[in-house]
PDB file of C-alpha atoms in Angstrom:
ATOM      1  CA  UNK A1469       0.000   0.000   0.000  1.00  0.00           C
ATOM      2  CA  UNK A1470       2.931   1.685   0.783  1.00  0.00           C
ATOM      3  CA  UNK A1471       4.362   2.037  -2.777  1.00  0.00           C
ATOM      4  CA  UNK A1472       1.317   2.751  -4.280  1.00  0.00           C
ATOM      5  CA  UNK A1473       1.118   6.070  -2.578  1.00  0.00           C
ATOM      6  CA  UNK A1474       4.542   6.871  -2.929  1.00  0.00           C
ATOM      7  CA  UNK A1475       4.302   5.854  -6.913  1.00  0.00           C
ATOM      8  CA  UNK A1476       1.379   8.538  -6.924  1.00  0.00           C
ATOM      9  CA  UNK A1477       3.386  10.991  -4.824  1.00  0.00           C
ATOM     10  CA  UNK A1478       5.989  10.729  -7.601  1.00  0.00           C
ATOM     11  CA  UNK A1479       3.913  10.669 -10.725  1.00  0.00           C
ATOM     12  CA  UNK A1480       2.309  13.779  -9.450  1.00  0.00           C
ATOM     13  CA  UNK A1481       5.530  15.769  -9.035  1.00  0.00           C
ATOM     14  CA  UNK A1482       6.606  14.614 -12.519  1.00  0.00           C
ATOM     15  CA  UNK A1483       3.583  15.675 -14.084  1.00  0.00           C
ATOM     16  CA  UNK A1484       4.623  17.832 -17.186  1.00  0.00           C
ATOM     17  CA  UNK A1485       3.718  21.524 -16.573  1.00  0.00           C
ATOM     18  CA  UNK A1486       1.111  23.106 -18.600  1.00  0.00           C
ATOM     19  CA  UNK A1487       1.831  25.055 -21.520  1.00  0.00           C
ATOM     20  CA  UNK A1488       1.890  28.978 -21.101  1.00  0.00           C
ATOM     21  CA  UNK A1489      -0.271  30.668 -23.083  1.00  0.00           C
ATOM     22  CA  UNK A1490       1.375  32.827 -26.253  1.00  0.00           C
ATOM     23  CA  UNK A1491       2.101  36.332 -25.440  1.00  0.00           C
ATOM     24  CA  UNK A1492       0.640  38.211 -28.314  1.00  0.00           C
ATOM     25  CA  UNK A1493       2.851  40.195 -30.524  1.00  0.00           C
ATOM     26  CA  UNK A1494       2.277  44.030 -29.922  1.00  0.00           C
ATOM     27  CA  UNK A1495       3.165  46.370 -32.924  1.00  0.00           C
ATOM     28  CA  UNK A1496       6.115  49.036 -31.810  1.00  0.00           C
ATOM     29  CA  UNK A1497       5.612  51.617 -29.616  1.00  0.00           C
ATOM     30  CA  UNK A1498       7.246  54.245 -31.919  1.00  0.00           C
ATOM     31  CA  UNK A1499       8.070  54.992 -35.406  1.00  0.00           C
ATOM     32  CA  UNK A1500      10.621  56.875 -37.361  1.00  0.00           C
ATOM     33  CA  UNK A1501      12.344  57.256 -40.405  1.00  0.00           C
ATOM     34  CA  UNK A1502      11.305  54.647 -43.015  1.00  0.00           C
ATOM     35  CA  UNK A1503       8.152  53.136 -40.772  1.00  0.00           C
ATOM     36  CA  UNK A1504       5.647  56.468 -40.883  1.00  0.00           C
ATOM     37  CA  UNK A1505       4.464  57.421 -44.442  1.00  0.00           C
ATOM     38  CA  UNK A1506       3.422  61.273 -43.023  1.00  0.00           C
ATOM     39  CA  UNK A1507       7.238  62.058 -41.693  1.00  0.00           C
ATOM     40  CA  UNK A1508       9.667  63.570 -44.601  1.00  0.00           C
ATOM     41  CA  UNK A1509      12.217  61.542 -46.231  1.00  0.00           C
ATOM     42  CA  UNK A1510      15.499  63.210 -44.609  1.00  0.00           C
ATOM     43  CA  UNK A1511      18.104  61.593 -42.650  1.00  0.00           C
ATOM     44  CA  UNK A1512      18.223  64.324 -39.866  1.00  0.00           C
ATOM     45  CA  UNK A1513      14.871  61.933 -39.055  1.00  0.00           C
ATOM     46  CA  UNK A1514      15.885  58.340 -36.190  1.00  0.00           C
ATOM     47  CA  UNK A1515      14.747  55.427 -37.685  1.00  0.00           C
ATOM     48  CA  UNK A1516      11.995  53.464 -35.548  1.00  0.00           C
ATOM     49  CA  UNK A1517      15.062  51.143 -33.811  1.00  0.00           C
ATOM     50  CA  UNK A1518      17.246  53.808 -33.052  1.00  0.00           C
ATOM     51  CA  UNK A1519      14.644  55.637 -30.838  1.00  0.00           C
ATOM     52  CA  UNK A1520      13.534  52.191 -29.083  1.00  0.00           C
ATOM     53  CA  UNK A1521      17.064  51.610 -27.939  1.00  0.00           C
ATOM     54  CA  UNK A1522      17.221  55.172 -26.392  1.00  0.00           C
ATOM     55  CA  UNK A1523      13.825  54.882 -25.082  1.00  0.00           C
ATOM     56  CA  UNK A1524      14.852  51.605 -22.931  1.00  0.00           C
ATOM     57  CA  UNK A1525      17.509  53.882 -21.441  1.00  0.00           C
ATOM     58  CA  UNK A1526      14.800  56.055 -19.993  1.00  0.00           C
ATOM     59  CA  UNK A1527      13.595  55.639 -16.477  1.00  0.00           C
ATOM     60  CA  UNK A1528       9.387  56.147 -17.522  1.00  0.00           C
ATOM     61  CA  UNK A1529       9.984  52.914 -19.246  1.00  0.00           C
ATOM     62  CA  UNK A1530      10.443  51.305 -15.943  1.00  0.00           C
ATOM     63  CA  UNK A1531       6.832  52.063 -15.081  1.00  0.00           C
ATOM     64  CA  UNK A1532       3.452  51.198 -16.772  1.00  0.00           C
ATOM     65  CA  UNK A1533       1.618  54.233 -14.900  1.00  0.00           C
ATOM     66  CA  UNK A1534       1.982  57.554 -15.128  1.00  0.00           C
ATOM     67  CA  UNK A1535       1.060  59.746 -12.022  1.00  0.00           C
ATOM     68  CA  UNK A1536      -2.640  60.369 -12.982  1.00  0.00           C
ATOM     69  CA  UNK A1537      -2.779  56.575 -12.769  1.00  0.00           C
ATOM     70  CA  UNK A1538      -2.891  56.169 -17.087  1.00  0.00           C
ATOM     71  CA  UNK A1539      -0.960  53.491 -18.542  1.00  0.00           C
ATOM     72  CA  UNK A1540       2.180  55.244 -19.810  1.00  0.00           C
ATOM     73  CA  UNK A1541       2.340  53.609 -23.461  1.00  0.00           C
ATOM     74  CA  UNK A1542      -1.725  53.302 -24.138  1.00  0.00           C
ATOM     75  CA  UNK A1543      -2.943  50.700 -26.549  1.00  0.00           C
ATOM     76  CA  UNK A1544      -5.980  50.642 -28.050  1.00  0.00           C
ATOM     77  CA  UNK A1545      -7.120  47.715 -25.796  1.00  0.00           C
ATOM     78  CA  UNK A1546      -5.723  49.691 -22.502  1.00  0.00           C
ATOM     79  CA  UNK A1547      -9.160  51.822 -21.910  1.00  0.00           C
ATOM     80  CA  UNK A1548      -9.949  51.842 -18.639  1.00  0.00           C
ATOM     81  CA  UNK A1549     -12.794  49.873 -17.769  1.00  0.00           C
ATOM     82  CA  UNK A1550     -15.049  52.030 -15.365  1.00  0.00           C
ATOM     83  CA  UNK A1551     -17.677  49.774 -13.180  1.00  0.00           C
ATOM     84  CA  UNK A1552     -19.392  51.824 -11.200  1.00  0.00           C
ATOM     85  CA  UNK A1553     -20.499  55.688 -11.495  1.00  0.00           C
ATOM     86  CA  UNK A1554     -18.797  58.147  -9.827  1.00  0.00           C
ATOM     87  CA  UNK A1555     -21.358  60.420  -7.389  1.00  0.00           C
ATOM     88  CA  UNK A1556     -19.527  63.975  -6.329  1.00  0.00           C
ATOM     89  CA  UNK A1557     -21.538  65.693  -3.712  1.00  0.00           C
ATOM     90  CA  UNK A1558     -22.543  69.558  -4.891  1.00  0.00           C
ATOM     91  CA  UNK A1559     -21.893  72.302  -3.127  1.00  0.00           C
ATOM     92  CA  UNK A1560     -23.625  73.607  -0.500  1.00  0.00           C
ATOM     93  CA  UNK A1561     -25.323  76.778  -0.968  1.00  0.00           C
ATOM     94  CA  UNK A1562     -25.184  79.339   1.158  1.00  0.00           C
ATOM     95  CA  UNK A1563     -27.389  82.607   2.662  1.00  0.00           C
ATOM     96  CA  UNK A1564     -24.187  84.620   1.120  1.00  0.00           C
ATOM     97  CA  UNK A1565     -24.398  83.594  -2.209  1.00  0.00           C
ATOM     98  CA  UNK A1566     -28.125  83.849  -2.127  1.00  0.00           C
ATOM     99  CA  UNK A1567     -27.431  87.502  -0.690  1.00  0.00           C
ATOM    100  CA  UNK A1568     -25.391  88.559  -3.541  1.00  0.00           C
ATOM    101  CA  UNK A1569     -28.285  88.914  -5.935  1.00  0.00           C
ATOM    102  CA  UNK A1570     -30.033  91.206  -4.457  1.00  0.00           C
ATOM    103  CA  UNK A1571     -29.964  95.162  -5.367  1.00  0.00           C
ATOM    104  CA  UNK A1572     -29.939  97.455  -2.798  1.00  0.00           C
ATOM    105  CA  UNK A1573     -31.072 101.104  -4.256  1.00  0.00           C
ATOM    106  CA  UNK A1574     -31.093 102.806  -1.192  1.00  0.00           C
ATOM    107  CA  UNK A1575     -30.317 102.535   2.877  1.00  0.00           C
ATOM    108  CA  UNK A1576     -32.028 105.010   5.918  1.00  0.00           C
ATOM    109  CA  UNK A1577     -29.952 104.342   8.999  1.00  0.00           C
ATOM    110  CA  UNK A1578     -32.207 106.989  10.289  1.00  0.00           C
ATOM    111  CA  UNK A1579     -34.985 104.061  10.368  1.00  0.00           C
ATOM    112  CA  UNK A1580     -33.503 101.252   9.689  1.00  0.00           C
ATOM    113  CA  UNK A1581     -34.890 100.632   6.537  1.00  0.00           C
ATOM    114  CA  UNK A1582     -33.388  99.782   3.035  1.00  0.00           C
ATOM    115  CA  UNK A1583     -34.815  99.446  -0.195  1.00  0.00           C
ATOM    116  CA  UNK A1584     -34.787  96.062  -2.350  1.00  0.00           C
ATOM    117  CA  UNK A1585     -35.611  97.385  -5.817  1.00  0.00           C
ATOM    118  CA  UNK A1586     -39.039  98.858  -4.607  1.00  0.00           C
ATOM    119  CA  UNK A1587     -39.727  97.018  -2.278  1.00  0.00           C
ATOM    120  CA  UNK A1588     -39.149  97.918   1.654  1.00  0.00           C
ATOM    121  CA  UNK A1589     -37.191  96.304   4.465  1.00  0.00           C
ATOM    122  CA  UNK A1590     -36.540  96.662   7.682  1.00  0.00           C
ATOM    123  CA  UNK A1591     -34.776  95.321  10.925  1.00  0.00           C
ATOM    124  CA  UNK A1592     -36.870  92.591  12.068  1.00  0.00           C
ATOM    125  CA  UNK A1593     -38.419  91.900   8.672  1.00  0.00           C
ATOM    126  CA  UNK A1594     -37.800  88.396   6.668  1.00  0.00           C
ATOM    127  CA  UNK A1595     -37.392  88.077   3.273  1.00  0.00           C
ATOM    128  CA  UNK A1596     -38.174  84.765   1.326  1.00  0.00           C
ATOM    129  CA  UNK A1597     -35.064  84.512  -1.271  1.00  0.00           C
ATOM    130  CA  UNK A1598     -35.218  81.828  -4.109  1.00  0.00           C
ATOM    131  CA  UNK A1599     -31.861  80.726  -5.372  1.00  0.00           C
ATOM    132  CA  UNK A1600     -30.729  78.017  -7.570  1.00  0.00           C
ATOM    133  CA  UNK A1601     -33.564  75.927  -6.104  1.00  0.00           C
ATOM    134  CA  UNK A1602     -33.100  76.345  -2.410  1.00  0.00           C
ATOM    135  CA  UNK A1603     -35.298  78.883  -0.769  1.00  0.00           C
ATOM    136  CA  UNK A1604     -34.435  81.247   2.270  1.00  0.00           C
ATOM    137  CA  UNK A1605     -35.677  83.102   4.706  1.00  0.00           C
ATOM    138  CA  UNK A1606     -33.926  85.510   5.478  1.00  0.00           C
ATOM    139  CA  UNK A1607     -34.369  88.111   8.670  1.00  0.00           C
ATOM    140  CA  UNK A1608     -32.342  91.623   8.707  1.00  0.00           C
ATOM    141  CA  UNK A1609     -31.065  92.046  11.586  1.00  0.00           C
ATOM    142  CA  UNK A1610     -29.207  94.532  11.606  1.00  0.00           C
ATOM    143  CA  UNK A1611     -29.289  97.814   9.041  1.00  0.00           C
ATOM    144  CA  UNK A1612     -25.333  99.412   8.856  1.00  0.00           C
ATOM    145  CA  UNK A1613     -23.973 102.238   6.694  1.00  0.00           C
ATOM    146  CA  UNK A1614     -21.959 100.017   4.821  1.00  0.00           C
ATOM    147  CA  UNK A1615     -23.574  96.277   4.939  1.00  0.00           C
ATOM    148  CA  UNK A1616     -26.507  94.591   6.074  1.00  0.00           C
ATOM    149  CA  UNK A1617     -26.431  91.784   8.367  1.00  0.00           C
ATOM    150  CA  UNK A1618     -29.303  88.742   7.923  1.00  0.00           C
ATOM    151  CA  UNK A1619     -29.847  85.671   9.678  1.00  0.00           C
ATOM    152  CA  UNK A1620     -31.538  82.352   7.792  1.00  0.00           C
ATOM    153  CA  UNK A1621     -34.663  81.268  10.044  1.00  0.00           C
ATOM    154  CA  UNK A1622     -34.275  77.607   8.816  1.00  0.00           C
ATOM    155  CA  UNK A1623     -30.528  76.870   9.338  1.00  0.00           C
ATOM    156  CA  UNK A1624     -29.847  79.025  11.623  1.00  0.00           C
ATOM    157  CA  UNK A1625     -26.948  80.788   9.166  1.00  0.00           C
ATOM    158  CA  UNK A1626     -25.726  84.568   8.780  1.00  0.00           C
ATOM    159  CA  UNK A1627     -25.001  86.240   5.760  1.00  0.00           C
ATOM    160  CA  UNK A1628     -24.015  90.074   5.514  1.00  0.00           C
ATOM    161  CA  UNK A1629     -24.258  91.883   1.826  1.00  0.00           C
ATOM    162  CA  UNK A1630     -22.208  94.918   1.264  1.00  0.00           C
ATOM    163  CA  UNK A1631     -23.095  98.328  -0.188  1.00  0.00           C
ATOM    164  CA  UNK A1632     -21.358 100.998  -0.977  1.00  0.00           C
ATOM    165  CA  UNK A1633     -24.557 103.788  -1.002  1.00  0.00           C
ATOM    166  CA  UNK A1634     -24.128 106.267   1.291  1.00  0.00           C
ATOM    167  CA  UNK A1635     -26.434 107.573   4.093  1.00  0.00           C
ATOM    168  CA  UNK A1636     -27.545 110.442   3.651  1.00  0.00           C
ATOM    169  CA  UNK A1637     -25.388 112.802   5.726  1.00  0.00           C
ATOM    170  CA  UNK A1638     -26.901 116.485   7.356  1.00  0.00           C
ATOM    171  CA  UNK A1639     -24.842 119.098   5.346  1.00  0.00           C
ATOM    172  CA  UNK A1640     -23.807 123.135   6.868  1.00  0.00           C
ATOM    173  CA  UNK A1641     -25.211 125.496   5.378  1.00  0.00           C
ATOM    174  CA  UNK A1642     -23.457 127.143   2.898  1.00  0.00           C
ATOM    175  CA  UNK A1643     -23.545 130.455   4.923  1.00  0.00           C
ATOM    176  CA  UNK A1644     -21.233 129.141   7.829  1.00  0.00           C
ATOM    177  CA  UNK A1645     -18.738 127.877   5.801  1.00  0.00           C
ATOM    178  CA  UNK A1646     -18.428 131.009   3.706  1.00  0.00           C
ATOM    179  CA  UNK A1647     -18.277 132.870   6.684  1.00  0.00           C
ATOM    180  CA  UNK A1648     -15.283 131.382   8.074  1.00  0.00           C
ATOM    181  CA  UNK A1649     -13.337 131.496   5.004  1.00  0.00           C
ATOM    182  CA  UNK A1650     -14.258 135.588   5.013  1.00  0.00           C
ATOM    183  CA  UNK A1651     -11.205 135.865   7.625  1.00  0.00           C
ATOM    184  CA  UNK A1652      -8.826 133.940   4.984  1.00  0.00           C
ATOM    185  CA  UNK A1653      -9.373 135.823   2.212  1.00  0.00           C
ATOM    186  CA  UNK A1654      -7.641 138.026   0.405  1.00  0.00           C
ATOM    187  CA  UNK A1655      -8.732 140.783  -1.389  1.00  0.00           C
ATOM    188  CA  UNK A1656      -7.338 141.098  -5.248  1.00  0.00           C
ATOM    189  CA  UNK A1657      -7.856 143.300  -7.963  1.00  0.00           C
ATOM    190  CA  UNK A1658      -8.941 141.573 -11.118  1.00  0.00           C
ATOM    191  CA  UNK A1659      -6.772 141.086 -14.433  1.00  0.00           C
ATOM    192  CA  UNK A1660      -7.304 143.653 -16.902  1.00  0.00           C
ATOM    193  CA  UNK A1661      -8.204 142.096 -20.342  1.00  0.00           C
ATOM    194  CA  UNK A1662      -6.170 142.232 -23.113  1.00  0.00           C
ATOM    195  CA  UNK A1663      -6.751 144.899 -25.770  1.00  0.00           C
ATOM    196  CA  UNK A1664      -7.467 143.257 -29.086  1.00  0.00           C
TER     197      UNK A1664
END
């Protein structure tokens, strides 16, 4: 019983291996003078061999990807194969953005108020903004000389918007101002004209 196993132990390691299969036969990578119809006949031109054997020298031919992960010499049967789809998530949009689009034609700090085209708005007030889809609303909370500060009811988000309209500002009166330049000026004859 004995030497039947071992005969089997024996046979099996004997058993011829099985033949590999062929490695198909890949047309070269490059061509050159004499292999490409659409290059000039000149001898300033490598042939096809010459630039292989200086291409093996090079260190990229070490590696089969390059560093955006693409086969470095592509065949026509190297396409990456893409199983599943790819999902990004988009970008969250924010009060800001949604603040951006709106035109402010004028501010009172006096009251607090602004106006939204023609439309008015005040501290306290909300406004419903619609943007790309998402709706906010938004409250002002706070009316400044140069931006306007709003807080998003539903995610609980601030957003301030910019302007650059100015308040309108109490002016002198023309009469002090000219009176205290009286004391700087100078009294001067005028120019004569010119005869003709």
């Amino acid at each position: 019983m004995m030497v039947i196993t071992s005969l089997a132990a024996v046979h099996a390691q004997t058993k011829p291996a099985a033949p590999k299969a062929a490695v198909p036969k890949r047309a070269p990578l490059f061509v050159g003078n004499g292999t490409a119809s659409w290059l000039p006949r000149t001898e300033l031109l490598p042939n096809a061999e010459t630039i292989e054997t200086k291409a093996k020298q090079l260190g990229v031919r070490q590696r089969n990807m390059d560093p955006f992960g693409l086969t470095t010499y592509p065949r026509e049967n190297d396409a990456p194969v893409i199983t599943e789809d790819i999902y990004r998530a988009t970008p969250k949009i924010t009060l800001n953005q949604a603040l951006q689009t709106l035109k402010i034609n004028g501010v009172n700090l006096r009251h607090k108020e602004f106006l939204i085209g023609g439309r008015q708005a005040a501290e306290g007030d909300v406004i419903e903004l619609a943007f790309k889809g998402e709706v906010f609303l938004a409250q002002v909370t706070e009316v400044g000389a140069t931006q306007l500060h709003f807080r998003d009811l539903q995610r609980d988000e601030t957003g301030v918007l910019k302007h650059d309209i100015l308040p309108h500002l109490s002016i002198e009166p023309l009469q002090i101002i000219t009176s205290q330049l009286e004391r700087r000026i100078t009294p001067v004859e005028p120019a004569l004209p010119a005869k003709p």
